[in-house]
CSV table of C-alpha atoms and ligand atoms in Angstrom, one decimal:
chain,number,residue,atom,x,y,z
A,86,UNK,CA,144.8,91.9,124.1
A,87,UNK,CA,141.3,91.8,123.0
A,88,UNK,CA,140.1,93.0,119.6
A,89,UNK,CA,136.3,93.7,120.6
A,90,UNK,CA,136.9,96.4,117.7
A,91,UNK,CA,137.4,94.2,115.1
A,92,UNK,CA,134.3,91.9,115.5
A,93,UNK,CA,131.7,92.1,113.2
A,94,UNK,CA,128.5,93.2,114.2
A,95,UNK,CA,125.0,92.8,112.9
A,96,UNK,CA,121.9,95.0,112.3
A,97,UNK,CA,119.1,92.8,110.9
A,98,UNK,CA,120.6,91.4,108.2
A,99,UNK,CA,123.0,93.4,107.7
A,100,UNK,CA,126.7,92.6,108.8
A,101,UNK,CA,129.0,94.9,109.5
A,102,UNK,CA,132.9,94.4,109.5
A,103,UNK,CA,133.4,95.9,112.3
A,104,UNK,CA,132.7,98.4,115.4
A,105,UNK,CA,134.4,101.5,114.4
A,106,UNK,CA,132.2,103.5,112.2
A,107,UNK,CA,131.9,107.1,110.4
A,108,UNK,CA,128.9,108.9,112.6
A,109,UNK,CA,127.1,112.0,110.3
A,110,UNK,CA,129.1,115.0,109.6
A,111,UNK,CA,128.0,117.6,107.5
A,112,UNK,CA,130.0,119.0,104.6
A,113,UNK,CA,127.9,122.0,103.4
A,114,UNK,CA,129.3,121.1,100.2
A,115,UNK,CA,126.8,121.6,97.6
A,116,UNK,CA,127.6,124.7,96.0
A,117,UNK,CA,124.4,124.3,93.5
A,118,UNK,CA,121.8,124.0,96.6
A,119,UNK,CA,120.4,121.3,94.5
A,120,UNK,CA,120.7,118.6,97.0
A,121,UNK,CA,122.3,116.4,95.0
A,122,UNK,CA,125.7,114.7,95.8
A,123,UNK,CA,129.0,115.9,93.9
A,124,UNK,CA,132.6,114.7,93.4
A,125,UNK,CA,133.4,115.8,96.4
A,126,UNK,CA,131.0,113.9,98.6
A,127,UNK,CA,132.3,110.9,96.3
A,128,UNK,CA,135.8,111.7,97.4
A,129,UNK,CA,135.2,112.2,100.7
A,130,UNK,CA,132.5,109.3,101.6
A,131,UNK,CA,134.8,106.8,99.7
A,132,UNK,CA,137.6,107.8,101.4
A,133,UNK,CA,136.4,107.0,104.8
A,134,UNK,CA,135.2,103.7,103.4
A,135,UNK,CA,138.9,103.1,102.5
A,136,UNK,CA,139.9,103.9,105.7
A,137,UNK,CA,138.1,100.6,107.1
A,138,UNK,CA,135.5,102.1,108.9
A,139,UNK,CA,132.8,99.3,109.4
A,140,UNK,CA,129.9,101.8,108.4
A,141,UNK,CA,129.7,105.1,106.6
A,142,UNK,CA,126.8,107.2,107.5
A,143,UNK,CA,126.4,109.4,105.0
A,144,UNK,CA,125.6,113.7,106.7
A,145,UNK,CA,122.7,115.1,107.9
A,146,UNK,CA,120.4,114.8,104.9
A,147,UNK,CA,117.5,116.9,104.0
A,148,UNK,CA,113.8,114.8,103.7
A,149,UNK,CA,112.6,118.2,102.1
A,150,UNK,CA,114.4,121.8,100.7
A,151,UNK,CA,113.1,123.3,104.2
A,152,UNK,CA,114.5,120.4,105.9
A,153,UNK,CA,117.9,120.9,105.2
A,154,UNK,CA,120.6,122.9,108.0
A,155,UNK,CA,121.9,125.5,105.2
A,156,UNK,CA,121.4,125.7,101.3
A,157,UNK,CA,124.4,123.6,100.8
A,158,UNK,CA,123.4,120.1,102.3
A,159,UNK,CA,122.7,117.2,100.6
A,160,UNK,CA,118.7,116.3,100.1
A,161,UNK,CA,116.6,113.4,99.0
A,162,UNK,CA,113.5,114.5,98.2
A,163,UNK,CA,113.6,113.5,94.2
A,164,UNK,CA,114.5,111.4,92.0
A,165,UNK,CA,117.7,113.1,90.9
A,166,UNK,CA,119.5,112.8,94.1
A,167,UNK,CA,118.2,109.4,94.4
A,168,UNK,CA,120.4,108.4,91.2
A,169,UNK,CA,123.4,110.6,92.1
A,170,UNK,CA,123.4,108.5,95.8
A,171,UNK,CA,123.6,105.6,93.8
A,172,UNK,CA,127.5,106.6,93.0
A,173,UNK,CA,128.1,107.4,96.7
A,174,UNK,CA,127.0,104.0,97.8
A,175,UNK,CA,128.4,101.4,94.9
A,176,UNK,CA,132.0,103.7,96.3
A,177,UNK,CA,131.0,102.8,100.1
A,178,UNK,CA,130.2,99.3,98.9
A,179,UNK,CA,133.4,98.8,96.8
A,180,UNK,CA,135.4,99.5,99.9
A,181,UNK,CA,133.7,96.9,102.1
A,182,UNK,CA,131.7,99.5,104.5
A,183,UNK,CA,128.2,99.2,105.1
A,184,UNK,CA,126.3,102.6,103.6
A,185,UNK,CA,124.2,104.4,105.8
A,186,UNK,CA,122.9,108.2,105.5
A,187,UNK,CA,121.2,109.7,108.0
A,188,UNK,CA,117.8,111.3,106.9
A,189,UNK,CA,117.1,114.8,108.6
A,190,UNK,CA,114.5,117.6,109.0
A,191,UNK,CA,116.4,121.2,110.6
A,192,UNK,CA,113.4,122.4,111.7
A,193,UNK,CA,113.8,125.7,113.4
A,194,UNK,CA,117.5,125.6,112.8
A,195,UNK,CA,117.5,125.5,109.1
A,196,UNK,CA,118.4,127.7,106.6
A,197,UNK,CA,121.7,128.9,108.4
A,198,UNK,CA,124.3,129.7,107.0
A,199,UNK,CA,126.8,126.6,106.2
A,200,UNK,CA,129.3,125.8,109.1
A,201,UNK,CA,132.7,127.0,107.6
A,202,UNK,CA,134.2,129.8,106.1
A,203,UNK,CA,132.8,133.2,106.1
A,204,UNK,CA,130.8,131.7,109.2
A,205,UNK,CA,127.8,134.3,109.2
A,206,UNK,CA,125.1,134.5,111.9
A,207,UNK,CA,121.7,134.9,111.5
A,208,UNK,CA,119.0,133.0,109.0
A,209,UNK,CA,119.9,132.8,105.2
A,210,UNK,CA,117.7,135.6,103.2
A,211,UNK,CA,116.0,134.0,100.5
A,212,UNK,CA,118.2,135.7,97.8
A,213,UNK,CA,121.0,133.6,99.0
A,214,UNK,CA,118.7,129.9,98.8
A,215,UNK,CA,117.0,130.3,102.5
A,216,UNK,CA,113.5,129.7,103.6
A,217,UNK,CA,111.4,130.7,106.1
A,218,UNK,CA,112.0,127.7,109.1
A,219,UNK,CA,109.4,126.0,110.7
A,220,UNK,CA,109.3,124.4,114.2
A,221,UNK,CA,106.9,122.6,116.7
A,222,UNK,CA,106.1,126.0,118.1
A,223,UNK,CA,107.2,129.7,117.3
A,224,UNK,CA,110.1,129.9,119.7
A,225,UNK,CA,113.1,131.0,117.8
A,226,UNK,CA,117.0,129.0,118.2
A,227,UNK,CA,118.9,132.2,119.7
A,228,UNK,CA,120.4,134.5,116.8
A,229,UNK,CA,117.8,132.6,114.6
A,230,UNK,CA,114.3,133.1,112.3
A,231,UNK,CA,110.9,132.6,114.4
A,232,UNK,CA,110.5,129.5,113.1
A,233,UNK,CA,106.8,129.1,112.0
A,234,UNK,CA,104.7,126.6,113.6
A,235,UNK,CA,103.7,123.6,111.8
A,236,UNK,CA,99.9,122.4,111.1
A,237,UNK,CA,98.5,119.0,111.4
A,238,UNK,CA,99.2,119.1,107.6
A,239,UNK,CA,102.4,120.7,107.4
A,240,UNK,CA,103.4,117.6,110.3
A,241,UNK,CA,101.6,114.6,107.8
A,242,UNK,CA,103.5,116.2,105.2
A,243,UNK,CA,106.4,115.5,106.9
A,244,UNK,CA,105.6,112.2,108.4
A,245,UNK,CA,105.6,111.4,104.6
A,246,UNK,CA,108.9,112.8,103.4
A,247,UNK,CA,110.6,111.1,106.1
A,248,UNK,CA,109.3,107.6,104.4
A,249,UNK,CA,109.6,108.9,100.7
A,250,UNK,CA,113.3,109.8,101.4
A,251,UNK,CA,113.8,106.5,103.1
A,252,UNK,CA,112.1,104.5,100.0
A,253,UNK,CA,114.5,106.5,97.7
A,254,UNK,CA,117.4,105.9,100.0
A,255,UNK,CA,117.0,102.1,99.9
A,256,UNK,CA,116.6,102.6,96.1
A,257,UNK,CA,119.6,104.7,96.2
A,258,UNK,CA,121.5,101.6,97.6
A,259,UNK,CA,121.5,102.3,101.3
A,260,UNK,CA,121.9,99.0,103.8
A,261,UNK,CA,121.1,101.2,107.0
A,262,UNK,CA,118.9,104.5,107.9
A,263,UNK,CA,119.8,106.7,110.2
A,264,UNK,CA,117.0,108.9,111.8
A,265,UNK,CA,118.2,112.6,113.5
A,266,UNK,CA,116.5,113.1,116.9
A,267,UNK,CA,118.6,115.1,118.1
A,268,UNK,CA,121.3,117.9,118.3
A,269,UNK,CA,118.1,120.4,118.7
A,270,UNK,CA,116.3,119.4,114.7
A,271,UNK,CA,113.1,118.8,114.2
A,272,UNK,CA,112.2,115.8,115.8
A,273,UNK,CA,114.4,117.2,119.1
A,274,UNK,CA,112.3,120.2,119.0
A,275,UNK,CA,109.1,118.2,119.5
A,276,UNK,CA,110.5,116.1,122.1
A,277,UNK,CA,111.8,119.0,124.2
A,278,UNK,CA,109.6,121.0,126.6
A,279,UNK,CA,112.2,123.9,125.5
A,280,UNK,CA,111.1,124.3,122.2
A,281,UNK,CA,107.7,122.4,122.1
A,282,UNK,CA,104.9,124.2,123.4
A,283,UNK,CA,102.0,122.7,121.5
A,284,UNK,CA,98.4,122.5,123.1
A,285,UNK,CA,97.6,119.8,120.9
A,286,UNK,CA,98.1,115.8,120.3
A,287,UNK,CA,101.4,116.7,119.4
A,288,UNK,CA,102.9,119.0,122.8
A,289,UNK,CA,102.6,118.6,126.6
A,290,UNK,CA,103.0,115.0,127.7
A,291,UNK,CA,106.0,112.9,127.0
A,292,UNK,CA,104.4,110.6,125.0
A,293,UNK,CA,103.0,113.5,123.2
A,294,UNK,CA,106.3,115.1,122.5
A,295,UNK,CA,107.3,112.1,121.1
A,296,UNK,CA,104.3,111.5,118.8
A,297,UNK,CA,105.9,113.0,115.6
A,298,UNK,CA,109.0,111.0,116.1
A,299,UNK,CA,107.0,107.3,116.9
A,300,UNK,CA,105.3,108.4,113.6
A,301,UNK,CA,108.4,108.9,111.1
A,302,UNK,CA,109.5,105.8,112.6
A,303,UNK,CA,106.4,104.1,111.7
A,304,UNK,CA,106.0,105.2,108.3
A,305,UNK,CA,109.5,104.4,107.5
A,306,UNK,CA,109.5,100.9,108.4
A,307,UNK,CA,106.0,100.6,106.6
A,308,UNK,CA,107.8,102.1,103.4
A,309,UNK,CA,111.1,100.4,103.4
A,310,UNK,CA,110.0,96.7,105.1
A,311,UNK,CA,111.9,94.5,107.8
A,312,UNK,CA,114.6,93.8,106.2
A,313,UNK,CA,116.3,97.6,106.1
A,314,UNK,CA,117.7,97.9,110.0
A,315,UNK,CA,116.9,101.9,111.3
A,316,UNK,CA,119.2,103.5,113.8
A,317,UNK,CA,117.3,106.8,115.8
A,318,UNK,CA,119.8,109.4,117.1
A,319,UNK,CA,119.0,111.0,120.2
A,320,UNK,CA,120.6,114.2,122.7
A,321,UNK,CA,119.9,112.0,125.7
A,322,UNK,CA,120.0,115.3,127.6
A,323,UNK,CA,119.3,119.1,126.5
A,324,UNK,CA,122.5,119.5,129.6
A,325,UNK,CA,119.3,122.6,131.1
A,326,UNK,CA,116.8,122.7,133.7
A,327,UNK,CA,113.3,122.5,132.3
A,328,UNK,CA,114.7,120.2,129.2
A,329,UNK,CA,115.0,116.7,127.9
A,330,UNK,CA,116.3,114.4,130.7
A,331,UNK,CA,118.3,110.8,130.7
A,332,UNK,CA,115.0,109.4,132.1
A,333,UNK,CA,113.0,110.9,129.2
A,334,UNK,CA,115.4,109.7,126.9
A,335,UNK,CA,115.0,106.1,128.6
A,336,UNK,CA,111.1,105.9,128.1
A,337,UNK,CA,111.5,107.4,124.7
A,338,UNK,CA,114.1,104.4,123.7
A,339,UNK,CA,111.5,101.9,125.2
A,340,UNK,CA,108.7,103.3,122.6
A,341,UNK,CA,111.4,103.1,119.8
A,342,UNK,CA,112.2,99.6,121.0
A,343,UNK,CA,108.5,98.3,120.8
A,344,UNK,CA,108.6,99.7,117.3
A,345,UNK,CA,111.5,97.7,116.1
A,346,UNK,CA,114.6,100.3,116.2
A,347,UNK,CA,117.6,98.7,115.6
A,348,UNK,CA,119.7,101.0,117.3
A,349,UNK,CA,120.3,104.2,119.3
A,350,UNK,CA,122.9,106.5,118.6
A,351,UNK,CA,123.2,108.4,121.6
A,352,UNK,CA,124.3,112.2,121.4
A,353,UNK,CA,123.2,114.9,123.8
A,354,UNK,CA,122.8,118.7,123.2
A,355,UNK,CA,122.0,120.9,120.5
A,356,UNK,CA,118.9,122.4,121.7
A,357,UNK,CA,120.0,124.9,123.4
A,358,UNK,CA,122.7,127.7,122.5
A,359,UNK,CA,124.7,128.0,125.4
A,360,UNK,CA,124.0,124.6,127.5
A,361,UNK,CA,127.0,123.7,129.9
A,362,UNK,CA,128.4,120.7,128.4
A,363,UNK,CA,131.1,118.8,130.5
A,364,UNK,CA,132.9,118.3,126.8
A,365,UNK,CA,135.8,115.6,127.8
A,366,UNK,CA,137.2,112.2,126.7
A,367,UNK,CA,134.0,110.0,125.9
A,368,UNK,CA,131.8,112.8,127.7
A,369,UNK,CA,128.7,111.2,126.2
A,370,UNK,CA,129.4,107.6,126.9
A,371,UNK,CA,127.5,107.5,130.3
A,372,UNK,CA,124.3,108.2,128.4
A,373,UNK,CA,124.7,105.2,126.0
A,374,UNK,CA,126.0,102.6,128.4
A,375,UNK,CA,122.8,103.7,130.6
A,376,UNK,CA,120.7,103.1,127.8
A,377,UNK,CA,121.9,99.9,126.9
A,378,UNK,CA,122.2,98.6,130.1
A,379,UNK,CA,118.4,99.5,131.2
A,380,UNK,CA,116.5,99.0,127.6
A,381,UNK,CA,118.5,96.2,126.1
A,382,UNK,CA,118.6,97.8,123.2
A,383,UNK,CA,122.0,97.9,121.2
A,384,UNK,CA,123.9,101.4,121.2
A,385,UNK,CA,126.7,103.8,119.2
A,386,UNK,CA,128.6,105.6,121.5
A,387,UNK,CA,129.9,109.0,120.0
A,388,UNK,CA,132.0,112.0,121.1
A,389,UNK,CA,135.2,112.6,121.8
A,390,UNK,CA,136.1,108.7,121.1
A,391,UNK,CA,139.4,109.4,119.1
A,392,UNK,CA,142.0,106.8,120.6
A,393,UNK,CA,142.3,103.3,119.9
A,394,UNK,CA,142.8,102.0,123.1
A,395,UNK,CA,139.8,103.8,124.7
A,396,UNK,CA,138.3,102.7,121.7
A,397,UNK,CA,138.5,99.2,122.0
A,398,UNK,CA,137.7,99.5,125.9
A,399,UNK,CA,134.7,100.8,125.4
A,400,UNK,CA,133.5,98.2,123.0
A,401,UNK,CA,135.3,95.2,125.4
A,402,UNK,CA,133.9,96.6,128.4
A,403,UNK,CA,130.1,96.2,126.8
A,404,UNK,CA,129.5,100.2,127.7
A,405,UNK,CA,128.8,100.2,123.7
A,406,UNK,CA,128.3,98.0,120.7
A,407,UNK,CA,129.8,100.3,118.5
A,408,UNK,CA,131.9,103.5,119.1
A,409,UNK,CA,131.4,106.7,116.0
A,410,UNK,CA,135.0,108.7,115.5
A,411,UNK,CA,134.0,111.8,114.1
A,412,UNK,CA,136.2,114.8,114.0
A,413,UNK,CA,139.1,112.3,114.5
A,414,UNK,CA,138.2,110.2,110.6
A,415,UNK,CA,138.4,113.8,109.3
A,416,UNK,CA,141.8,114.5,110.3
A,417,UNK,CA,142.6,110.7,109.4
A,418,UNK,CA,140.6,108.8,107.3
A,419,UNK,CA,142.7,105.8,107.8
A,420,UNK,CA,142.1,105.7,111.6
A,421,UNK,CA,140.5,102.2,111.7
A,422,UNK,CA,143.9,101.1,109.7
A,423,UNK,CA,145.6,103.3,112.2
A,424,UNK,CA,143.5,101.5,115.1
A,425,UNK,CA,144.6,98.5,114.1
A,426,UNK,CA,148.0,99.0,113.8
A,427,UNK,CA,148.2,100.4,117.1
A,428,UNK,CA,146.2,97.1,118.7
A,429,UNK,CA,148.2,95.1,116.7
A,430,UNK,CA,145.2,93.4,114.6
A,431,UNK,CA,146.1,92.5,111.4
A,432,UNK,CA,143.2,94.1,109.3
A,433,UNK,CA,141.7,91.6,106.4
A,434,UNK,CA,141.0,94.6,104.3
A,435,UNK,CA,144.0,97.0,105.0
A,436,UNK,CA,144.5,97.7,101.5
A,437,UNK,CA,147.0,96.0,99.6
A,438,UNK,CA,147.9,99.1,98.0
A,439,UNK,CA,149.1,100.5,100.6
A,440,UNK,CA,151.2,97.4,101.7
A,441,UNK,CA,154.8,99.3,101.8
A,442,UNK,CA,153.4,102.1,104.1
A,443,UNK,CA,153.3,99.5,106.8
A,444,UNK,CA,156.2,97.0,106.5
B,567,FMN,C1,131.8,119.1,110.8
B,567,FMN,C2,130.8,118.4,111.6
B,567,FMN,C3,129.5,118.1,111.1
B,567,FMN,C4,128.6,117.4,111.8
B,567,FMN,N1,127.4,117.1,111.2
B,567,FMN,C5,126.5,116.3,111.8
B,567,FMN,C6,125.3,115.9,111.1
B,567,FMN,O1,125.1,116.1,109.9
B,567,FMN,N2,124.5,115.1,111.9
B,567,FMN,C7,124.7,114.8,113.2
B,567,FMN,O2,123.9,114.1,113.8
B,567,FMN,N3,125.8,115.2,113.8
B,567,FMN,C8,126.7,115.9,113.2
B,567,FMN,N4,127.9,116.3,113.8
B,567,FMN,C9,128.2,115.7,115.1
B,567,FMN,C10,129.0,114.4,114.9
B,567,FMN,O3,128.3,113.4,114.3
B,567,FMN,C11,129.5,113.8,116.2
B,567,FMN,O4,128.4,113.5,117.0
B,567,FMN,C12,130.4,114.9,117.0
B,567,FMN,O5,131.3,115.5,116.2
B,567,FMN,C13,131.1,114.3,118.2
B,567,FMN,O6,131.9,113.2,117.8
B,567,FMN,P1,133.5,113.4,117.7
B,567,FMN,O7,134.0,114.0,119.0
B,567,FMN,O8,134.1,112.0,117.4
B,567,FMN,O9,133.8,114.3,116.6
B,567,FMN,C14,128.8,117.0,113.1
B,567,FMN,C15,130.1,117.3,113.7
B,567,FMN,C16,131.1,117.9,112.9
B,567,FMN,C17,132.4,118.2,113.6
């Protein structure tokens, strides 16, 4: 029996304990719409950390108010939140995961409504902490705001928060950055013919679609240096005729690549409301091993990886570096514990504390 799972892996210079980490799941938990991380994101972040997970990347987090999905996500676009994240990541650190946070712009599809309870449709009115979205062009998300199309300012501004976040996420205590390019955000939107109909620099060609993305990366590694490693997430596919395809998503990867991206985190969808997704057991999986295969460049598979076995397969089988267990860590935080168990890998870090749970 192998225990590919259980091998550390580096990013830079950054190890990692191991191959089984937390991928970015909002919480639409900040009831104040400030931004700034509360007890609960400590509870929950630290608790996945506990649960042995080699990396914690921390939710989709707005790089400006307008950036964020719904008033209630986390942001870091002052100072405040900056020394708030501090607590979230001396917890991840204290539990021997690597901190990550993914840093976000929402685009057209912010200011909705956050993604539990009540569950209403439709763009938040400004009484109730929403904003006016913008977007590459003014094509609206289905059952969404016209999103209003950004200007070569409104883009450098942009550009700009994406590094100012990343300096204050270093500051904040951060070991890896996490980029979102995908699920149908901002940076998607550019990239996809769907939603991007710009006659400018910035719309048309591929390489022009992917212009504003090349360019956060860019100014991020200017801000934060060599030594911070930055994953990109990508929807390898938009899953619709006319959209982002696998072979975009190759020659996208290969710019990334020349730019010094660490790693891809390949997703797909999210662009498009009612795409046919073939949703299954490791449904996305083809995309990443593709990617690796053909680019060389290191990959997180995510997706509907919730066993151990299949787990440790994937990762054995060199179809991924690294598999991200999403839903499943909600339902049980411990799963790398769990994972191990079931492999029978005695964990280093398993904590002692819980010794008599597994005698
Ligand atoms: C509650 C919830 C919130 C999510 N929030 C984000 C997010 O902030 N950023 C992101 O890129 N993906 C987000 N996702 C997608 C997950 O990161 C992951 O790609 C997806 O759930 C598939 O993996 P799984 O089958 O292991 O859950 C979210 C998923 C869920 C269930």
């Amino acid at each position: 029996m192998s225990h590919a799972l259980f091998e550390p892996f580096r990013l830079r210079g950054v190890e990692i304990r191991n191959r089984i980490w937390v991928p970015p799941m909002c919480t639409f938990a900040v009831d104040a719409q400030d931004g700034v991380p509360t007890d609960w994101h400590l509870m929950h972040l630290g608790s996945l950390a506990r649960g042995g997970a080699g990396a914690v990347i921390v939710e989709a987090t707005g790089v400006v108010p307008e950036g964020r999905i719904s008033p209630q996500d986390l942001g870091l676009w002052n100072d405040e939140q900056r020394d708030v994240f501090r607590r979230v990541t001396d917890l991840i650190h204290s539990q021997g995961a690597v901190a990550a946070i993914q840093l976000a712009h929402a685009g057209r599809k912010g200011s909705t409504w956050r993604g539990w309870g009540e569950r209403k449709a439709g763009t938040v009115p400004r009484e109730h902490g929403g904003w006016t979205p913008l977007g590459a062009s003014p094509i609206a998300f289905p059952g969404l705001a016209v999103p209003v199309e950004l200007d070569l300012e409104g883009i450098r501004f942009i550009v700009e928060a994406f590094a100012s976040s990343a300096r204050r996420a270093v500051d904040a205590g951060f070991d890896v950055l996490e980029l979102h390019g995908a699920h149908g955000y901002l940076l998607h939107q550019f990239l996809s013919p769907l939603s991007n109909h710009r006659q400018d620099g910035y719309g048309g060609s591929l390489g022009n679609r992917a212009r504003l993305l090349l360019e956060v990366v860019d100014a991020v590694r200017a801000e934060v240096g060599e030594a911070v490693p930055v994953i990109v997430r990508l929807s390898a596919t938009d899953w619709t005729e006319g959209g982002l395809t696998p072979d975009d998503t190759e020659q996208i990867v290969l710019w990334l690549k020349d730019r010094g991206v660490d790693m891809i985190d390949v997703s797909t969808g999210g662009n498009v409301a009612n795409a046919a997704i073939p949703v299954g057991p490791g449904y996305q999986l083809p995309f990443a091993e593709r990617i690796r295969s053909n680019t060389g460049v290191p990959v997180a598979a995510v997706g509907m990886i919730d066993q151990p076995y299949q787990a440790e397969q994937i990762v054995a089988t060199g179809q991924a570096d690294v598999v991200l267990v999403g839903r499943e860590s909600l339902r049980d935080p411990n799963f790398t514990i769990r994972a191990a168990d079931e492999l029978r890998y005695e964990l280093p870090y398993k904590p002692a504390q819980y010794e008599r749970a597994y005698v």
